[in-house]
Amino acid sequence: MLEYLDNMTAATQRAADLVNQILTFSRQKKAEREPIQLNHTVLEALKLLRASLPAGIRIQTELTETPTVLANATAIHQVIMNLGTNAWHAMRPHPGVLKVDMRTMEADADFVKLHPGLRPGGYVMLSVSDSGCGMDRATQERVFRSLFHHESRGGGHGPGAGGGAWHHAQP
């Protein structure tokens, strides 16, 4: 019973954070970032995502311990939920696998050349992949546009990701 109350409290806090994020977006203000344990935030989002996905979707995780990061936990939740929902739509009508990996990485000069906007240094890499149908070239070109929705299959939400996000897709 205590676990259910803890989950309800966490969900209530996430809902309040989401309302604040919507208000921040509508005012075009910079989102508040705070030190968070990314592993905890990702696992919390995956628990919520699990409840919204069909039972035939298997979630595999490989999350290494990462340092505390300065981020917006609500935005991380939103990205995980959106990518997970898009993955589910890509896997329909068959069950499949959603894989979430997270690890630390060092961006060297060669990596930075391939990813404009980054500086050399330590980062946390979050990778989300699925066993779905992949994306065609036109979809890949607009995948990170603000307000992009993958609705060719009847639903889905844009990832809500911005700088520091890359994709690799195979149709």
Coordinates of N, CA, C and O in Angstrom, one line a residue:
M1 N 0.8 -1.2 0.0 CA 0.0 0.0 0.0 C 0.9 1.3 0.0 O 0.6 2.2 -0.7
L2 N 2.0 1.2 0.8 CA 2.9 2.4 0.8 C 3.5 2.7 -0.5 O 3.7 3.8 -0.9
E3 N 3.8 1.6 -1.3 CA 4.4 1.8 -2.6 C 3.4 2.5 -3.5 O 3.8 3.4 -4.3
Y4 N 2.1 2.2 -3.5 CA 1.1 2.8 -4.3 C 1.0 4.3 -3.9 O 0.9 5.2 -4.8
L5 N 1.1 4.6 -2.6 CA 1.0 6.0 -2.2 C 2.2 6.8 -2.7 O 2.1 7.9 -3.1
D6 N 3.4 6.1 -2.6 CA 4.6 6.8 -3.1 C 4.5 7.0 -4.6 O 4.9 8.1 -5.1
N7 N 4.0 6.1 -5.4 CA 3.8 6.2 -6.8 C 2.8 7.4 -7.1 O 3.0 8.1 -8.0
M8 N 1.7 7.4 -6.3 CA 0.7 8.5 -6.5 C 1.4 9.9 -6.2 O 1.1 10.8 -7.0
T9 N 2.2 9.9 -5.2 CA 2.8 11.2 -4.9 C 3.8 11.6 -6.0 O 3.8 12.8 -6.4
A10 N 4.6 10.7 -6.5 CA 5.5 11.0 -7.6 C 4.7 11.4 -8.8 O 5.1 12.3 -9.5
A11 N 3.6 10.7 -9.1 CA 2.8 11.1 -10.3 C 2.2 12.4 -10.2 O 2.2 13.2 -11.1
T12 N 1.8 12.8 -9.0 CA 1.2 14.1 -8.7 C 2.2 15.2 -8.9 O 2.0 16.2 -9.5
Q13 N 3.5 14.9 -8.4 CA 4.5 15.9 -8.6 C 4.9 16.0 -10.1 O 5.1 17.2 -10.5
R14 N 4.9 14.9 -10.8 CA 5.2 15.0 -12.2 C 4.1 15.8 -13.0 O 4.4 16.6 -13.9
A15 N 2.9 15.6 -12.6 CA 1.8 16.4 -13.2 C 1.9 17.9 -12.9 O 1.8 18.7 -13.8
A16 N 2.3 18.2 -11.7 CA 2.5 19.6 -11.4 C 3.7 20.2 -12.2 O 3.6 21.3 -12.7
D17 N 4.7 19.4 -12.3 CA 5.9 19.8 -13.1 C 5.5 20.0 -14.5 O 6.0 20.9 -15.2
L18 N 4.7 19.1 -15.1 CA 4.3 19.2 -16.4 C 3.5 20.5 -16.7 O 3.6 21.2 -17.7
V19 N 2.6 20.8 -15.7 CA 1.8 22.1 -15.9 C 2.8 23.2 -15.9 O 2.6 24.2 -16.7
N20 N 3.8 23.2 -15.0 CA 4.8 24.3 -15.0 C 5.5 24.4 -16.3 O 5.9 25.4 -16.8
Q21 N 5.9 23.2 -16.9 CA 6.6 23.2 -18.1 C 5.7 23.8 -19.3 O 6.2 24.5 -20.1
I22 N 4.4 23.4 -19.3 CA 3.5 24.0 -20.3 C 3.4 25.5 -20.1 O 3.5 26.3 -21.1
L23 N 3.4 26.0 -18.9 CA 3.3 27.4 -18.6 C 4.6 28.1 -19.0 O 4.6 29.2 -19.6
T24 N 5.7 27.4 -18.8 CA 7.0 28.0 -19.2 C 7.1 28.1 -20.7 O 7.5 29.1 -21.2
F25 N 6.6 27.0 -21.4 CA 6.7 27.0 -22.9 C 5.8 28.1 -23.4 O 6.1 28.8 -24.3
S26 N 4.6 28.3 -22.8 CA 3.7 29.3 -23.3 C 4.2 30.7 -23.1 O 3.9 31.6 -23.9
R27 N 5.1 30.9 -22.1 CA 5.7 32.2 -21.9 C 7.0 32.4 -22.5 O 7.7 33.4 -22.4
Q28 N 7.5 31.3 -23.2 CA 8.8 31.3 -23.8 C 9.9 31.6 -22.9 O 10.9 32.2 -23.2
K29 N 9.7 31.1 -21.6 CA 10.8 31.2 -20.6 C 11.7 30.0 -20.7 O 11.3 29.0 -21.1
K30 N 12.9 30.2 -20.2 CA 13.8 29.1 -20.1 C 13.4 28.1 -19.0 O 13.0 28.5 -17.9
A31 N 13.4 26.9 -19.3 CA 13.0 25.8 -18.4 C 14.0 25.8 -17.2 O 15.2 25.9 -17.4
E32 N 13.5 25.5 -16.0 CA 14.3 25.4 -14.8 C 15.0 24.1 -14.9 O 14.5 23.0 -15.1
R33 N 16.3 24.1 -14.6 CA 17.1 22.9 -14.5 C 17.7 22.8 -13.1 O 17.9 23.8 -12.5
E34 N 17.8 21.6 -12.6 CA 18.3 21.3 -11.3 C 19.1 20.1 -11.3 O 19.0 19.2 -12.2
P35 N 19.9 19.9 -10.3 CA 20.7 18.6 -10.2 C 19.8 17.4 -10.0 O 18.9 17.5 -9.1
I36 N 19.9 16.4 -10.9 CA 19.1 15.2 -10.7 C 19.9 14.0 -10.9 O 21.0 14.0 -11.6
Q37 N 19.5 12.9 -10.4 CA 20.0 11.6 -10.6 C 19.3 11.0 -11.9 O 18.2 10.6 -11.8
L38 N 20.0 11.1 -13.0 CA 19.3 10.7 -14.3 C 18.8 9.3 -14.2 O 17.7 9.0 -14.8
N39 N 19.5 8.4 -13.6 CA 19.0 7.0 -13.6 C 17.7 6.9 -12.9 O 16.8 6.2 -13.4
H40 N 17.5 7.6 -11.8 CA 16.2 7.6 -11.1 C 15.1 8.1 -12.0 O 14.0 7.6 -12.1
T41 N 15.4 9.3 -12.6 CA 14.4 9.9 -13.5 C 14.0 9.0 -14.6 O 12.8 8.9 -15.0
V42 N 15.0 8.4 -15.3 CA 14.7 7.5 -16.4 C 13.9 6.3 -16.0 O 12.9 5.9 -16.6
L43 N 14.3 5.7 -14.9 CA 13.5 4.5 -14.4 C 12.1 4.9 -14.0 O 11.2 4.1 -14.3
E44 N 11.9 6.1 -13.4 CA 10.6 6.5 -13.1 C 9.7 6.7 -14.3 O 8.6 6.3 -14.4
A45 N 10.3 7.3 -15.4 CA 9.6 7.5 -16.6 C 9.3 6.2 -17.3 O 8.2 6.0 -17.8
L46 N 10.2 5.3 -17.2 CA 9.9 3.9 -17.8 C 8.8 3.2 -17.1 O 8.1 2.5 -17.7
K47 N 8.7 3.4 -15.8 CA 7.7 2.7 -15.0 C 6.3 3.3 -15.5 O 5.4 2.5 -15.7
L48 N 6.2 4.6 -15.7 CA 5.0 5.2 -16.2 C 4.7 4.8 -17.6 O 3.6 4.5 -18.0
L49 N 5.8 4.7 -18.4 CA 5.6 4.3 -19.8 C 5.1 2.8 -19.9 O 4.2 2.5 -20.7
R50 N 5.7 2.0 -19.1 CA 5.3 0.5 -19.0 C 3.8 0.4 -18.9 O 3.2 -0.4 -19.5
A51 N 3.2 1.2 -18.0 CA 1.8 1.2 -17.7 C 0.9 1.6 -18.9 O -0.2 1.2 -19.0
S52 N 1.5 2.3 -19.8 CA 0.8 2.8 -21.0 C 1.0 2.0 -22.3 O 0.3 2.3 -23.3
L53 N 1.9 1.1 -22.3 CA 2.2 0.3 -23.4 C 1.5 -1.1 -23.4 O 1.3 -1.6 -22.3
P54 N 1.2 -1.7 -24.5 CA 0.6 -3.0 -24.5 C 1.6 -4.0 -23.9 O 2.8 -3.8 -23.9
A55 N 1.0 -5.1 -23.3 CA 1.9 -6.1 -22.7 C 2.9 -6.7 -23.6 O 3.9 -7.2 -23.2
G56 N 2.6 -6.8 -24.9 CA 3.5 -7.4 -25.9 C 4.8 -6.6 -26.1 O 5.7 -7.1 -26.8
I57 N 4.9 -5.4 -25.7 CA 6.1 -4.6 -25.8 C 7.0 -4.9 -24.7 O 6.6 -4.7 -23.5
R58 N 8.2 -5.4 -24.9 CA 9.2 -5.7 -23.9 C 10.1 -4.5 -23.8 O 10.7 -4.0 -24.8
I59 N 10.4 -4.0 -22.6 CA 11.3 -3.0 -22.3 C 12.6 -3.5 -21.8 O 12.6 -4.2 -20.8
Q60 N 13.7 -3.3 -22.5 CA 15.0 -3.7 -22.0 C 15.8 -2.5 -21.6 O 15.8 -1.5 -22.4
T61 N 16.5 -2.6 -20.5 CA 17.3 -1.4 -20.1 C 18.7 -1.8 -19.8 O 19.0 -3.0 -19.3
E62 N 19.6 -0.9 -20.0 CA 21.0 -1.1 -19.6 C 21.5 0.3 -19.2 O 21.9 1.1 -20.0
L63 N 21.3 0.6 -17.9 CA 21.6 1.9 -17.4 C 22.8 1.8 -16.5 O 22.7 1.2 -15.4
T64 N 23.9 2.4 -16.9 CA 25.1 2.4 -16.0 C 24.9 3.6 -15.0 O 24.2 4.6 -15.3
E65 N 25.6 3.5 -13.9 CA 25.6 4.7 -13.0 C 26.1 5.9 -13.7 O 27.2 5.8 -14.3
T66 N 25.5 7.0 -13.5 CA 25.9 8.2 -14.1 C 26.0 9.3 -13.0 O 25.3 9.2 -12.0
P67 N 26.8 10.3 -13.2 CA 26.9 11.4 -12.2 C 25.6 12.2 -12.2 O 24.8 12.1 -13.1
T68 N 25.5 13.0 -11.2 CA 24.4 13.9 -11.1 C 24.5 14.9 -12.2 O 25.6 15.4 -12.6
V69 N 23.4 15.2 -12.9 CA 23.4 16.1 -14.0 C 22.5 17.3 -13.8 O 21.5 17.2 -13.0
L70 N 22.7 18.4 -14.5 CA 21.9 19.6 -14.4 C 20.9 19.4 -15.5 O 21.2 19.5 -16.7
A71 N 19.6 19.2 -15.2 CA 18.6 18.9 -16.2 C 17.2 19.2 -15.7 O 17.0 19.5 -14.5
N72 N 16.2 19.2 -16.6 CA 14.8 19.4 -16.2 C 14.2 18.0 -16.2 O 14.0 17.4 -17.3
A73 N 13.9 17.5 -15.0 CA 13.4 16.1 -14.9 C 12.1 15.9 -15.7 O 11.8 14.9 -16.3
T74 N 11.2 16.9 -15.7 CA 9.9 16.8 -16.5 C 10.2 16.7 -17.9 O 9.5 15.9 -18.6
A75 N 11.2 17.4 -18.5 CA 11.5 17.3 -19.9 C 12.1 16.0 -20.2 O 11.8 15.4 -21.3
I76 N 12.9 15.4 -19.3 CA 13.4 14.0 -19.5 C 12.3 13.0 -19.6 O 12.2 12.2 -20.4
H77 N 11.3 13.2 -18.6 CA 10.1 12.3 -18.6 C 9.4 12.4 -20.0 O 9.0 11.4 -20.6
Q78 N 9.2 13.7 -20.4 CA 8.5 13.9 -21.7 C 9.2 13.2 -22.8 O 8.5 12.6 -23.7
V79 N 10.5 13.4 -22.9 CA 11.2 12.8 -24.0 C 11.1 11.2 -24.0 O 10.8 10.6 -25.0
I80 N 11.2 10.6 -22.8 CA 11.1 9.2 -22.7 C 9.7 8.7 -23.1 O 9.5 7.8 -23.8
M81 N 8.7 9.4 -22.6 CA 7.3 9.0 -22.9 C 7.1 9.2 -24.4 O 6.4 8.3 -25.0
N82 N 7.5 10.3 -25.0 CA 7.3 10.5 -26.4 C 8.0 9.5 -27.3 O 7.4 8.9 -28.2
L83 N 9.3 9.2 -27.0 CA 10.0 8.3 -27.8 C 9.5 6.9 -27.6 O 9.4 6.1 -28.6
G84 N 9.0 6.5 -26.4 CA 8.4 5.2 -26.1 C 7.1 5.0 -26.9 O 6.8 4.0 -27.4
T85 N 6.3 6.1 -26.9 CA 5.0 6.0 -27.6 C 5.3 5.9 -29.1 O 4.6 5.1 -29.8
N86 N 6.2 6.7 -29.6 CA 6.5 6.6 -31.0 C 7.0 5.2 -31.4 O 6.7 4.6 -32.4
A87 N 7.9 4.6 -30.5 CA 8.4 3.3 -30.7 C 7.2 2.3 -30.8 O 7.2 1.4 -31.7
W88 N 6.3 2.4 -29.9 CA 5.1 1.5 -29.9 C 4.4 1.6 -31.2 O 4.0 0.6 -31.8
H89 N 4.2 2.8 -31.7 CA 3.5 3.0 -33.0 C 4.3 2.4 -34.1 O 3.7 1.9 -35.1
A90 N 5.6 2.5 -34.1 CA 6.4 1.9 -35.1 C 6.4 0.4 -35.1 O 6.6 -0.2 -36.1
M91 N 6.1 -0.2 -34.0 CA 6.1 -1.6 -33.8 C 4.8 -2.3 -34.1 O 4.7 -3.5 -34.3
R92 N 3.7 -1.5 -34.2 CA 2.4 -2.0 -34.5 C 2.3 -2.7 -35.8 O 3.0 -2.3 -36.7
P93 N 1.6 -3.8 -36.0 CA 0.7 -4.4 -35.0 C 1.4 -5.5 -34.2 O 0.7 -6.2 -33.4
H94 N 2.7 -5.7 -34.4 CA 3.3 -6.8 -33.7 C 4.0 -6.4 -32.5 O 4.4 -5.2 -32.4
P95 N 4.1 -7.3 -31.5 CA 4.9 -6.9 -30.3 C 6.4 -6.7 -30.6 O 6.8 -7.2 -31.7
G96 N 7.1 -6.1 -29.8 CA 8.5 -5.8 -30.1 C 9.3 -5.5 -28.8 O 8.8 -5.6 -27.7
V97 N 10.4 -4.9 -29.1 CA 11.4 -4.6 -28.0 C 11.7 -3.1 -28.0 O 12.0 -2.6 -29.1
L98 N 11.6 -2.5 -26.9 CA 12.0 -1.1 -26.7 C 13.2 -1.1 -25.8 O 13.2 -1.7 -24.8
K99 N 14.4 -0.6 -26.3 CA 15.6 -0.7 -25.6 C 16.1 0.7 -25.2 O 16.1 1.6 -26.0
V100 N 16.4 0.8 -23.9 CA 16.8 2.1 -23.4 C 18.2 1.8 -22.7 O 18.3 1.0 -21.8
D101 N 19.2 2.5 -23.2 CA 20.6 2.4 -22.7 C 21.0 3.8 -22.3 O 20.7 4.8 -22.9
M102 N 21.8 3.8 -21.2 CA 22.4 5.1 -20.7 C 23.8 4.8 -20.2 O 24.0 3.9 -19.4
R103 N 24.7 5.7 -20.6 CA 26.1 5.5 -20.1 C 26.8 6.9 -20.2 O 26.3 7.8 -20.8
T104 N 27.9 7.0 -19.5 CA 28.7 8.2 -19.6 C 29.6 8.0 -20.9 O 29.9 6.9 -21.3
M105 N 30.0 9.1 -21.4 CA 30.9 9.1 -22.6 C 31.7 10.3 -22.6 O 31.4 11.3 -22.0
E106 N 32.8 10.3 -23.3 CA 33.7 11.4 -23.4 C 33.7 11.9 -24.9 O 34.0 11.1 -25.8
A107 N 33.3 13.1 -25.1 CA 33.2 13.6 -26.5 C 34.6 14.2 -26.8 O 35.0 15.2 -26.2
D108 N 35.3 13.6 -27.7 CA 36.6 14.1 -28.1 C 36.4 15.0 -29.3 O 35.3 15.3 -29.8
A109 N 37.5 15.5 -29.8 CA 37.4 16.5 -30.9 C 36.7 15.9 -32.2 O 36.0 16.6 -32.9
D110 N 37.0 14.7 -32.5 CA 36.4 14.0 -33.7 C 34.9 13.9 -33.5 O 34.1 14.2 -34.4
F111 N 34.4 13.6 -32.3 CA 33.0 13.4 -32.0 C 32.3 14.8 -32.1 O 31.2 15.0 -32.7
V112 N 33.0 15.8 -31.6 CA 32.4 17.2 -31.6 C 32.3 17.7 -33.0 O 31.3 18.4 -33.3
K113 N 33.2 17.4 -33.9 CA 33.1 17.8 -35.3 C 31.9 17.2 -36.0 O 31.2 17.8 -36.8
L114 N 31.5 16.0 -35.6 CA 30.3 15.3 -36.1 C 29.0 15.8 -35.5 O 27.9 15.6 -36.0
H115 N 29.1 16.5 -34.3 CA 27.9 16.9 -33.6 C 28.0 18.4 -33.2 O 28.4 18.7 -32.1
P116 N 27.7 19.3 -34.2 CA 27.8 20.7 -33.9 C 27.0 21.1 -32.6 O 26.0 20.6 -32.4
G117 N 27.6 22.0 -31.9 CA 26.9 22.5 -30.7 C 27.5 21.9 -29.4 O 27.3 22.4 -28.3
L118 N 28.2 20.8 -29.6 CA 28.9 20.2 -28.4 C 30.3 20.7 -28.2 O 30.9 21.1 -29.2
R119 N 30.7 20.6 -27.0 CA 32.1 20.9 -26.7 C 32.8 19.7 -26.2 O 32.1 18.8 -25.6
P120 N 34.1 19.5 -26.3 CA 34.7 18.3 -25.8 C 34.5 18.2 -24.3 O 34.4 19.2 -23.6
G121 N 34.3 17.0 -23.8 CA 34.1 16.8 -22.4 C 33.3 15.6 -22.1 O 32.9 14.8 -23.0
G122 N 32.9 15.5 -20.8 CA 32.1 14.3 -20.4 C 30.6 14.6 -20.6 O 30.1 15.7 -20.3
Y123 N 29.9 13.6 -21.0 CA 28.4 13.6 -21.2 C 27.8 12.3 -20.8 O 28.4 11.3 -20.6
V124 N 26.5 12.4 -20.6 CA 25.7 11.2 -20.4 C 24.9 11.0 -21.7 O 24.3 11.9 -22.2
M125 N 25.0 9.7 -22.2 CA 24.3 9.4 -23.5 C 23.2 8.5 -23.2 O 23.3 7.5 -22.5
L126 N 22.0 8.9 -23.6 CA 20.7 8.2 -23.4 C 20.3 7.7 -24.8 O 20.2 8.6 -25.7
S127 N 20.2 6.4 -25.0 CA 19.9 5.9 -26.3 C 18.6 5.1 -26.2 O 18.4 4.3 -25.3
V128 N 17.6 5.4 -27.1 CA 16.3 4.7 -27.1 C 16.2 4.1 -28.5 O 16.3 4.8 -29.5
S129 N 16.0 2.8 -28.6 CA 15.8 2.2 -29.9 C 14.7 1.2 -29.8 O 14.2 0.8 -28.7
D130 N 14.2 0.7 -31.0 CA 13.1 -0.2 -31.0 C 13.2 -1.2 -32.1 O 14.0 -0.9 -33.0
S131 N 12.4 -2.2 -32.1 CA 12.4 -3.2 -33.2 C 11.3 -2.9 -34.3 O 10.9 -3.8 -35.0
G132 N 10.9 -1.6 -34.3 CA 9.9 -1.2 -35.3 C 10.4 -1.1 -36.7 O 11.5 -1.5 -37.0
C133 N 9.5 -0.5 -37.5 CA 9.7 -0.5 -39.0 C 10.8 0.6 -39.4 O 11.2 0.6 -40.6
G134 N 11.3 1.4 -38.5 CA 12.2 2.4 -38.9 C 11.6 3.7 -39.5 O 10.4 3.7 -39.6
M135 N 12.4 4.6 -39.9 CA 11.9 5.9 -40.5 C 12.4 6.0 -41.9 O 13.6 5.7 -42.2
D136 N 11.6 6.5 -42.8 CA 12.0 6.8 -44.2 C 12.8 8.1 -44.1 O 12.9 8.8 -43.1
R137 N 13.5 8.5 -45.2 CA 14.4 9.6 -45.2 C 13.6 10.9 -44.9 O 14.1 11.8 -44.2
A138 N 12.4 11.1 -45.4 CA 11.7 12.3 -45.2 C 11.4 12.5 -43.7 O 11.5 13.6 -43.1
T139 N 11.0 11.4 -43.0 CA 10.8 11.5 -41.6 C 12.0 11.8 -40.8 O 12.0 12.6 -39.9
Q140 N 13.1 11.2 -41.2 CA 14.4 11.4 -40.5 C 14.8 12.9 -40.6 O 15.4 13.4 -39.6
E141 N 14.5 13.5 -41.7 CA 14.9 14.9 -41.9 C 14.1 15.9 -41.0 O 14.6 17.0 -40.7
R142 N 13.0 15.5 -40.5 CA 12.2 16.4 -39.6 C 11.9 15.8 -38.2 O 11.2 16.4 -37.5
V143 N 12.6 14.8 -37.9 CA 12.3 14.1 -36.6 C 12.5 15.0 -35.4 O 11.7 14.9 -34.4
F144 N 13.4 15.9 -35.4 CA 13.6 16.8 -34.2 C 13.0 18.2 -34.3 O 13.3 19.0 -33.5
R145 N 12.3 18.4 -35.4 CA 11.6 19.7 -35.5 C 10.6 19.8 -34.3 O 9.9 18.9 -34.0
S146 N 10.5 21.0 -33.8 CA 9.5 21.3 -32.8 C 8.2 21.0 -33.3 O 7.8 21.3 -34.5
L147 N 7.4 20.4 -32.5 CA 6.0 20.0 -32.9 C 5.8 19.0 -33.9 O 4.7 18.7 -34.4
F148 N 6.9 18.3 -34.3 CA 6.8 17.2 -35.2 C 6.0 16.0 -34.6 O 6.2 15.6 -33.5
H149 N 5.1 15.5 -35.3 CA 4.3 14.4 -34.9 C 4.3 13.3 -36.0 O 4.1 13.5 -37.1
H150 N 4.7 12.1 -35.6 CA 4.7 11.0 -36.5 C 3.3 10.3 -36.5 O 3.0 9.5 -35.7
E151 N 2.5 10.8 -37.4 CA 1.1 10.4 -37.4 C 0.7 9.6 -38.7 O -0.4 9.3 -38.9
S152 N 1.7 9.2 -39.4 CA 1.4 8.4 -40.6 C 0.8 7.1 -40.3 O 0.1 6.5 -41.1
R153 N 0.9 6.6 -39.1 CA 0.3 5.3 -38.6 C -0.8 5.5 -37.7 O -1.2 4.6 -37.0
G154 N -1.3 6.8 -37.6 CA -2.5 7.0 -36.8 C -2.2 7.5 -35.4 O -3.1 7.4 -34.5
G155 N -1.1 8.0 -35.1 CA -0.8 8.5 -33.8 C 0.6 8.8 -33.6 O 1.5 8.6 -34.4
G156 N 0.9 9.3 -32.4 CA 2.3 9.5 -32.0 C 2.6 10.9 -31.6 O 1.8 11.8 -31.9
H157 N 3.7 11.1 -31.0 CA 4.1 12.5 -30.5 C 5.5 12.7 -30.9 O 6.3 11.8 -30.9
G158 N 5.8 14.0 -31.1 CA 7.2 14.3 -31.4 C 8.0 14.1 -30.2 O 7.6 14.1 -29.1
P159 N 9.3 14.0 -30.3 CA 10.2 13.7 -29.2 C 10.4 14.8 -28.2 O 10.8 14.6 -27.1
G160 N 10.2 16.0 -28.7 CA 10.3 17.2 -27.8 C 11.8 17.4 -27.5 O 12.1 18.0 -26.5
A161 N 12.7 16.8 -28.3 CA 14.1 17.0 -28.0 C 14.7 18.1 -28.8 O 14.1 18.5 -29.8
G162 N 15.8 18.6 -28.4 CA 16.4 19.7 -29.1 C 17.9 19.4 -29.3 O 18.3 18.3 -29.6
G163 N 18.7 20.5 -29.1 CA 20.2 20.3 -29.3 C 20.7 19.2 -28.4 O 20.2 19.0 -27.3
G164 N 21.7 18.6 -28.9 CA 22.3 17.5 -28.1 C 21.5 16.2 -28.4 O 21.8 15.2 -27.7
A165 N 20.7 16.1 -29.4 CA 19.9 14.9 -29.7 C 20.2 14.6 -31.1 O 20.2 15.4 -32.0
W166 N 20.5 13.3 -31.3 CA 20.8 12.8 -32.7 C 20.0 11.5 -32.9 O 19.6 10.9 -32.0
H167 N 19.8 11.2 -34.1 CA 19.1 10.0 -34.5 C 19.8 9.2 -35.5 O 20.6 9.7 -36.3
H168 N 19.6 7.9 -35.4 CA 20.1 7.0 -36.5 C 18.9 6.0 -36.7 O 18.5 5.3 -35.8
A169 N 18.4 6.0 -37.9 CA 17.3 5.2 -38.2 C 17.5 4.4 -39.5 O 18.1 4.9 -40.4
Q170 N 16.9 3.2 -39.5 CA 17.0 2.4 -40.7 C 15.6 2.0 -41.1 O 14.9 1.4 -40.3
P171 N 15.1 2.4 -42.3 CA 13.7 2.0 -42.7 C 13.7 0.5 -42.9 O 14.6 -0.2 -43.1

